[in-house]
């Protein structure tokens, strides 16, 4: 789990690295940390969506389909329902999400006031479009595809591929392939049941490729 408050010093140290690599399609570990820290202090729509991509390696097509019901509370802890088990949300990011939900964009029209979408779109009862969200992320320096790639590869360095697949809603074959491409060491870890969700919180999930 990433403690965003402990990464502030790294954000300062990485400013030069981030500016030099801003035109690159790759997102380095340092740059990813910098983007996480900067996004965790602003509850605007693109920053919140960017945090989900940077922390949880989600494609924008799935980010826009998240609802407020996918944010789960278990006592003081918050989880994001992406797979099995739900993924823990660091405390600073949990606070960010709660602030954002209380002031979501595009909630002023009569048909949208009861919207369950985490990122409501301008059209009634529809979520934000992935292409529009991608443009918003690019405007704040978060290249969505590259950020997602950096996030999933970092997860695979820290945990076995089957666990990453289960928790983030990926296919096992996808995480296994990414692990091989990255020269990972978890390839002998067997797939199967590796965790359980918080009691009574887990619902149906959709696998991502």
PDB file of C-alpha atoms in Angstrom:
ATOM      1  CA  UNK A   1       0.000   0.000   0.000  1.00  0.00           C
ATOM      2  CA  UNK A   2       1.276   3.459  -0.874  1.00  0.00           C
ATOM      3  CA  UNK A   3       1.364   6.059   1.902  1.00  0.00           C
ATOM      4  CA  UNK A   4       0.925   9.259  -0.081  1.00  0.00           C
ATOM      5  CA  UNK A   5       1.983  11.566   2.754  1.00  0.00           C
ATOM      6  CA  UNK A   6       5.352   9.838   3.026  1.00  0.00           C
ATOM      7  CA  UNK A   7       6.094  10.447  -0.664  1.00  0.00           C
ATOM      8  CA  UNK A   8       6.132  14.247  -0.632  1.00  0.00           C
ATOM      9  CA  UNK A   9       9.922  14.416  -0.484  1.00  0.00           C
ATOM     10  CA  UNK A  10      10.156  12.095  -3.474  1.00  0.00           C
ATOM     11  CA  UNK A  11       7.798  14.380  -5.373  1.00  0.00           C
ATOM     12  CA  UNK A  12      10.178  17.308  -4.903  1.00  0.00           C
ATOM     13  CA  UNK A  13      13.185  15.194  -5.801  1.00  0.00           C
ATOM     14  CA  UNK A  14      11.501  13.916  -8.937  1.00  0.00           C
ATOM     15  CA  UNK A  15      10.465  17.274 -10.433  1.00  0.00           C
ATOM     16  CA  UNK A  16      13.426  17.390 -12.810  1.00  0.00           C
ATOM     17  CA  UNK A  17      12.957  13.769 -13.820  1.00  0.00           C
ATOM     18  CA  UNK A  18       9.253  14.322 -14.467  1.00  0.00           C
ATOM     19  CA  UNK A  19       9.809  17.381 -16.627  1.00  0.00           C
ATOM     20  CA  UNK A  20      12.468  15.646 -18.681  1.00  0.00           C
ATOM     21  CA  UNK A  21      10.244  12.629 -19.312  1.00  0.00           C
ATOM     22  CA  UNK A  22       6.974  14.484 -19.895  1.00  0.00           C
ATOM     23  CA  UNK A  23       7.189  13.904 -23.616  1.00  0.00           C
ATOM     24  CA  UNK A  24       7.872  10.202 -23.254  1.00  0.00           C
ATOM     25  CA  UNK A  25       5.275   7.456 -23.596  1.00  0.00           C
ATOM     26  CA  UNK A  26       6.816   5.625 -20.615  1.00  0.00           C
ATOM     27  CA  UNK A  27       6.137   6.513 -16.994  1.00  0.00           C
ATOM     28  CA  UNK A  28       9.045   5.833 -14.649  1.00  0.00           C
ATOM     29  CA  UNK A  29       8.642   4.739 -11.030  1.00  0.00           C
ATOM     30  CA  UNK A  30       9.724   8.179  -9.807  1.00  0.00           C
ATOM     31  CA  UNK A  31       7.366   9.985 -12.157  1.00  0.00           C
ATOM     32  CA  UNK A  32       4.468   7.733 -11.156  1.00  0.00           C
ATOM     33  CA  UNK A  33       5.096   8.524  -7.474  1.00  0.00           C
ATOM     34  CA  UNK A  34       5.246  12.222  -8.287  1.00  0.00           C
ATOM     35  CA  UNK A  35       1.925  12.079 -10.130  1.00  0.00           C
ATOM     36  CA  UNK A  36       0.299  10.185  -7.262  1.00  0.00           C
ATOM     37  CA  UNK A  37       1.445  12.742  -4.694  1.00  0.00           C
ATOM     38  CA  UNK A  38       0.283  15.695  -6.784  1.00  0.00           C
ATOM     39  CA  UNK A  39      -3.085  14.097  -7.505  1.00  0.00           C
ATOM     40  CA  UNK A  40      -3.742  13.224  -3.854  1.00  0.00           C
ATOM     41  CA  UNK A  41      -4.163  16.867  -2.829  1.00  0.00           C
ATOM     42  CA  UNK A  42      -6.845  17.831  -5.344  1.00  0.00           C
ATOM     43  CA  UNK A  43     -10.326  16.295  -5.511  1.00  0.00           C
ATOM     44  CA  UNK A  44     -11.194  17.460  -9.045  1.00  0.00           C
ATOM     45  CA  UNK A  45     -12.482  14.843 -11.480  1.00  0.00           C
ATOM     46  CA  UNK A  46      -9.271  14.324 -13.505  1.00  0.00           C
ATOM     47  CA  UNK A  47      -7.102  14.073 -10.385  1.00  0.00           C
ATOM     48  CA  UNK A  48      -9.371  11.487  -8.775  1.00  0.00           C
ATOM     49  CA  UNK A  49      -9.597   9.455 -11.973  1.00  0.00           C
ATOM     50  CA  UNK A  50      -5.819   9.737 -12.357  1.00  0.00           C
ATOM     51  CA  UNK A  51      -5.276   8.362  -8.858  1.00  0.00           C
ATOM     52  CA  UNK A  52      -7.337   5.283  -9.722  1.00  0.00           C
ATOM     53  CA  UNK A  53      -5.274   4.701 -12.864  1.00  0.00           C
ATOM     54  CA  UNK A  54      -1.953   5.332 -11.116  1.00  0.00           C
ATOM     55  CA  UNK A  55      -2.682   3.236  -8.022  1.00  0.00           C
ATOM     56  CA  UNK A  56      -4.943   0.506  -9.354  1.00  0.00           C
ATOM     57  CA  UNK A  57      -3.887   0.145 -13.009  1.00  0.00           C
ATOM     58  CA  UNK A  58      -7.399   0.542 -14.403  1.00  0.00           C
ATOM     59  CA  UNK A  59      -8.202   1.374 -18.056  1.00  0.00           C
ATOM     60  CA  UNK A  60     -10.359   4.431 -18.595  1.00  0.00           C
ATOM     61  CA  UNK A  61     -13.102   2.291 -20.132  1.00  0.00           C
ATOM     62  CA  UNK A  62     -13.479   0.702 -16.712  1.00  0.00           C
ATOM     63  CA  UNK A  63     -12.799   3.800 -14.617  1.00  0.00           C
ATOM     64  CA  UNK A  64     -15.799   5.571 -16.147  1.00  0.00           C
ATOM     65  CA  UNK A  65     -18.059   2.604 -15.288  1.00  0.00           C
ATOM     66  CA  UNK A  66     -17.286   2.767 -11.575  1.00  0.00           C
ATOM     67  CA  UNK A  67     -20.138   3.800  -9.299  1.00  0.00           C
ATOM     68  CA  UNK A  68     -20.174   5.204  -5.796  1.00  0.00           C
ATOM     69  CA  UNK A  69     -21.311   1.728  -4.684  1.00  0.00           C
ATOM     70  CA  UNK A  70     -17.886   0.409  -5.735  1.00  0.00           C
ATOM     71  CA  UNK A  71     -16.363   2.353  -2.833  1.00  0.00           C
ATOM     72  CA  UNK A  72     -16.738   0.115   0.198  1.00  0.00           C
ATOM     73  CA  UNK A  73     -16.346   0.953   3.869  1.00  0.00           C
ATOM     74  CA  UNK A  74     -15.280  -1.536   6.520  1.00  0.00           C
ATOM     75  CA  UNK A  75     -14.927   0.399   9.749  1.00  0.00           C
ATOM     76  CA  UNK A  76     -12.332   3.105   9.143  1.00  0.00           C
ATOM     77  CA  UNK A  77     -10.958   1.362   6.062  1.00  0.00           C
ATOM     78  CA  UNK A  78     -12.028   2.043   2.482  1.00  0.00           C
ATOM     79  CA  UNK A  79     -11.857  -0.412  -0.416  1.00  0.00           C
ATOM     80  CA  UNK A  80     -12.373  -0.056  -4.148  1.00  0.00           C
ATOM     81  CA  UNK A  81     -14.280  -2.912  -5.759  1.00  0.00           C
ATOM     82  CA  UNK A  82     -12.287  -3.890  -8.821  1.00  0.00           C
ATOM     83  CA  UNK A  83     -11.862  -7.624  -8.311  1.00  0.00           C
ATOM     84  CA  UNK A  84     -11.643 -10.201  -5.538  1.00  0.00           C
ATOM     85  CA  UNK A  85     -10.829  -9.135  -2.876  1.00  0.00           C
ATOM     86  CA  UNK A  86     -11.559  -5.378  -3.125  1.00  0.00           C
ATOM     87  CA  UNK A  87      -8.432  -3.232  -3.208  1.00  0.00           C
ATOM     88  CA  UNK A  88      -7.551  -1.164  -0.123  1.00  0.00           C
ATOM     89  CA  UNK A  89      -7.481   2.592  -0.613  1.00  0.00           C
ATOM     90  CA  UNK A  90      -4.735   4.547   1.251  1.00  0.00           C
ATOM     91  CA  UNK A  91      -6.172   6.911   3.878  1.00  0.00           C
ATOM     92  CA  UNK A  92      -5.194  10.164   2.096  1.00  0.00           C
ATOM     93  CA  UNK A  93      -6.812   8.927  -1.113  1.00  0.00           C
ATOM     94  CA  UNK A  94      -9.913   7.759   0.773  1.00  0.00           C
ATOM     95  CA  UNK A  95     -10.384  11.288   2.110  1.00  0.00           C
ATOM     96  CA  UNK A  96      -9.892  12.646  -1.404  1.00  0.00           C
ATOM     97  CA  UNK A  97     -12.580  10.325  -2.766  1.00  0.00           C
ATOM     98  CA  UNK A  98     -15.073  11.290  -0.075  1.00  0.00           C
ATOM     99  CA  UNK A  99     -14.522  14.993  -0.771  1.00  0.00           C
ATOM    100  CA  UNK A 100     -14.898  14.391  -4.497  1.00  0.00           C
ATOM    101  CA  UNK A 101     -18.152  12.405  -4.145  1.00  0.00           C
ATOM    102  CA  UNK A 102     -19.675  15.252  -2.150  1.00  0.00           C
ATOM    103  CA  UNK A 103     -18.994  17.670  -5.033  1.00  0.00           C
ATOM    104  CA  UNK A 104     -19.035  15.577  -8.219  1.00  0.00           C
ATOM    105  CA  UNK A 105     -19.183  17.327 -11.579  1.00  0.00           C
ATOM    106  CA  UNK A 106     -22.273  17.277 -13.798  1.00  0.00           C
ATOM    107  CA  UNK A 107     -24.734  16.725 -10.952  1.00  0.00           C
ATOM    108  CA  UNK A 108     -26.786  19.906 -11.446  1.00  0.00           C
ATOM    109  CA  UNK A 109     -29.327  18.693 -13.978  1.00  0.00           C
ATOM    110  CA  UNK A 110     -32.561  17.217 -12.650  1.00  0.00           C
ATOM    111  CA  UNK A 111     -31.883  13.789 -14.176  1.00  0.00           C
ATOM    112  CA  UNK A 112     -28.324  13.569 -12.832  1.00  0.00           C
ATOM    113  CA  UNK A 113     -28.840  14.551  -9.211  1.00  0.00           C
ATOM    114  CA  UNK A 114     -29.282  10.954  -8.124  1.00  0.00           C
ATOM    115  CA  UNK A 115     -26.512   9.612 -10.372  1.00  0.00           C
ATOM    116  CA  UNK A 116     -24.578   6.659  -8.991  1.00  0.00           C
ATOM    117  CA  UNK A 117     -21.718   7.064 -11.465  1.00  0.00           C
ATOM    118  CA  UNK A 118     -18.451   7.969  -9.789  1.00  0.00           C
ATOM    119  CA  UNK A 119     -17.718  10.162 -12.812  1.00  0.00           C
ATOM    120  CA  UNK A 120     -21.070  11.385 -14.184  1.00  0.00           C
ATOM    121  CA  UNK A 121     -21.107  12.603 -17.767  1.00  0.00           C
ATOM    122  CA  UNK A 122     -22.749  15.650 -19.257  1.00  0.00           C
ATOM    123  CA  UNK A 123     -25.499  13.515 -20.765  1.00  0.00           C
ATOM    124  CA  UNK A 124     -28.252  12.477 -18.371  1.00  0.00           C
ATOM    125  CA  UNK A 125     -27.764   9.101 -16.698  1.00  0.00           C
ATOM    126  CA  UNK A 126     -24.505   8.488 -18.574  1.00  0.00           C
ATOM    127  CA  UNK A 127     -20.938   8.330 -17.215  1.00  0.00           C
ATOM    128  CA  UNK A 128     -18.108  10.465 -18.464  1.00  0.00           C
ATOM    129  CA  UNK A 129     -16.779   9.312 -21.832  1.00  0.00           C
ATOM    130  CA  UNK A 130     -13.355   7.585 -21.793  1.00  0.00           C
ATOM    131  CA  UNK A 131     -12.018   9.804 -24.588  1.00  0.00           C
ATOM    132  CA  UNK A 132     -13.062  12.964 -22.743  1.00  0.00           C
ATOM    133  CA  UNK A 133     -11.498  11.688 -19.522  1.00  0.00           C
ATOM    134  CA  UNK A 134      -8.297  10.875 -21.409  1.00  0.00           C
ATOM    135  CA  UNK A 135      -8.134  14.478 -22.645  1.00  0.00           C
ATOM    136  CA  UNK A 136      -8.622  15.791 -19.100  1.00  0.00           C
ATOM    137  CA  UNK A 137      -5.830  13.555 -17.804  1.00  0.00           C
ATOM    138  CA  UNK A 138      -3.471  14.638 -20.563  1.00  0.00           C
ATOM    139  CA  UNK A 139      -4.114  18.264 -19.637  1.00  0.00           C
ATOM    140  CA  UNK A 140      -2.773  17.625 -16.117  1.00  0.00           C
ATOM    141  CA  UNK A 141       0.201  15.567 -17.316  1.00  0.00           C
ATOM    142  CA  UNK A 142      -1.115  12.032 -16.772  1.00  0.00           C
ATOM    143  CA  UNK A 143      -0.857   9.874 -19.926  1.00  0.00           C
ATOM    144  CA  UNK A 144      -3.514   7.290 -19.098  1.00  0.00           C
ATOM    145  CA  UNK A 145      -2.212   4.267 -21.008  1.00  0.00           C
ATOM    146  CA  UNK A 146       1.396   4.746 -19.891  1.00  0.00           C
ATOM    147  CA  UNK A 147       0.335   5.381 -16.298  1.00  0.00           C
ATOM    148  CA  UNK A 148      -1.759   2.224 -16.287  1.00  0.00           C
ATOM    149  CA  UNK A 149       1.170   0.219 -17.679  1.00  0.00           C
ATOM    150  CA  UNK A 150       3.529   1.561 -15.034  1.00  0.00           C
ATOM    151  CA  UNK A 151       1.026   0.774 -12.286  1.00  0.00           C
ATOM    152  CA  UNK A 152       0.367  -2.831 -13.306  1.00  0.00           C
ATOM    153  CA  UNK A 153       4.073  -3.570 -13.732  1.00  0.00           C
ATOM    154  CA  UNK A 154       4.808  -2.170 -10.282  1.00  0.00           C
ATOM    155  CA  UNK A 155       2.053  -4.350  -8.814  1.00  0.00           C
ATOM    156  CA  UNK A 156       3.602  -7.391 -10.491  1.00  0.00           C
ATOM    157  CA  UNK A 157       6.966  -6.622  -8.923  1.00  0.00           C
ATOM    158  CA  UNK A 158       5.374  -6.661  -5.476  1.00  0.00           C
ATOM    159  CA  UNK A 159       2.815  -9.481  -5.690  1.00  0.00           C
ATOM    160  CA  UNK A 160       2.260 -12.756  -7.579  1.00  0.00           C
ATOM    161  CA  UNK A 161       0.502 -12.332 -10.918  1.00  0.00           C
ATOM    162  CA  UNK A 162      -2.601 -14.394  -9.936  1.00  0.00           C
ATOM    163  CA  UNK A 163      -3.198 -12.171  -6.900  1.00  0.00           C
ATOM    164  CA  UNK A 164      -2.818  -9.031  -8.997  1.00  0.00           C
ATOM    165  CA  UNK A 165      -5.230 -10.449 -11.570  1.00  0.00           C
ATOM    166  CA  UNK A 166      -7.835 -11.292  -8.927  1.00  0.00           C
ATOM    167  CA  UNK A 167      -7.590  -7.978  -7.066  1.00  0.00           C
ATOM    168  CA  UNK A 168      -7.569  -5.676 -10.099  1.00  0.00           C
ATOM    169  CA  UNK A 169      -9.975  -7.570 -12.339  1.00  0.00           C
ATOM    170  CA  UNK A 170      -7.414  -8.646 -14.955  1.00  0.00           C
ATOM    171  CA  UNK A 171      -7.275 -11.951 -16.807  1.00  0.00           C
ATOM    172  CA  UNK A 172      -4.623 -14.319 -15.441  1.00  0.00           C
ATOM    173  CA  UNK A 173      -3.092 -14.627 -18.913  1.00  0.00           C
ATOM    174  CA  UNK A 174      -2.668 -10.863 -19.144  1.00  0.00           C
ATOM    175  CA  UNK A 175      -0.776 -10.538 -15.860  1.00  0.00           C
ATOM    176  CA  UNK A 176       1.283 -13.652 -16.636  1.00  0.00           C
ATOM    177  CA  UNK A 177       2.306 -12.156 -19.992  1.00  0.00           C
ATOM    178  CA  UNK A 178       3.208  -8.812 -18.442  1.00  0.00           C
ATOM    179  CA  UNK A 179       5.201 -10.631 -15.782  1.00  0.00           C
ATOM    180  CA  UNK A 180       7.195 -12.531 -18.407  1.00  0.00           C
ATOM    181  CA  UNK A 181       7.825  -9.345 -20.362  1.00  0.00           C
ATOM    182  CA  UNK A 182       9.091  -7.644 -17.226  1.00  0.00           C
ATOM    183  CA  UNK A 183      11.302 -10.547 -16.181  1.00  0.00           C
ATOM    184  CA  UNK A 184       9.355 -11.103 -12.952  1.00  0.00           C
ATOM    185  CA  UNK A 185      10.042 -13.854 -10.427  1.00  0.00           C
ATOM    186  CA  UNK A 186       6.518 -14.868  -9.376  1.00  0.00           C
ATOM    187  CA  UNK A 187       5.879 -17.223 -12.314  1.00  0.00           C
ATOM    188  CA  UNK A 188       5.698 -20.353 -10.136  1.00  0.00           C
ATOM    189  CA  UNK A 189       2.865 -18.998  -8.015  1.00  0.00           C
ATOM    190  CA  UNK A 190      -0.302 -20.971  -8.719  1.00  0.00           C
ATOM    191  CA  UNK A 191      -3.580 -19.379  -9.655  1.00  0.00           C
ATOM    192  CA  UNK A 192      -6.623 -19.962  -7.479  1.00  0.00           C
ATOM    193  CA  UNK A 193      -8.423 -18.545  -4.462  1.00  0.00           C
ATOM    194  CA  UNK A 194      -5.990 -16.106  -2.841  1.00  0.00           C
ATOM    195  CA  UNK A 195      -8.142 -13.812  -0.750  1.00  0.00           C
ATOM    196  CA  UNK A 196     -11.585 -12.910   0.451  1.00  0.00           C
ATOM    197  CA  UNK A 197     -13.432  -9.673   0.402  1.00  0.00           C
ATOM    198  CA  UNK A 198     -14.570  -7.752   3.473  1.00  0.00           C
ATOM    199  CA  UNK A 199     -17.597  -9.501   4.923  1.00  0.00           C
ATOM    200  CA  UNK A 200     -20.798  -8.711   3.080  1.00  0.00           C
ATOM    201  CA  UNK A 201     -19.199  -6.157   0.781  1.00  0.00           C
ATOM    202  CA  UNK A 202     -18.251  -7.999  -2.379  1.00  0.00           C
ATOM    203  CA  UNK A 203     -20.462  -8.074  -5.456  1.00  0.00           C
ATOM    204  CA  UNK A 204     -20.123  -9.226  -9.042  1.00  0.00           C
ATOM    205  CA  UNK A 205     -17.023  -8.004 -10.889  1.00  0.00           C
ATOM    206  CA  UNK A 206     -16.009  -7.903 -14.526  1.00  0.00           C
ATOM    207  CA  UNK A 207     -12.597  -9.079 -15.675  1.00  0.00           C
ATOM    208  CA  UNK A 208     -10.425  -6.720 -17.659  1.00  0.00           C
ATOM    209  CA  UNK A 209      -7.959  -7.803 -20.303  1.00  0.00           C
TER     210      UNK A 209
END
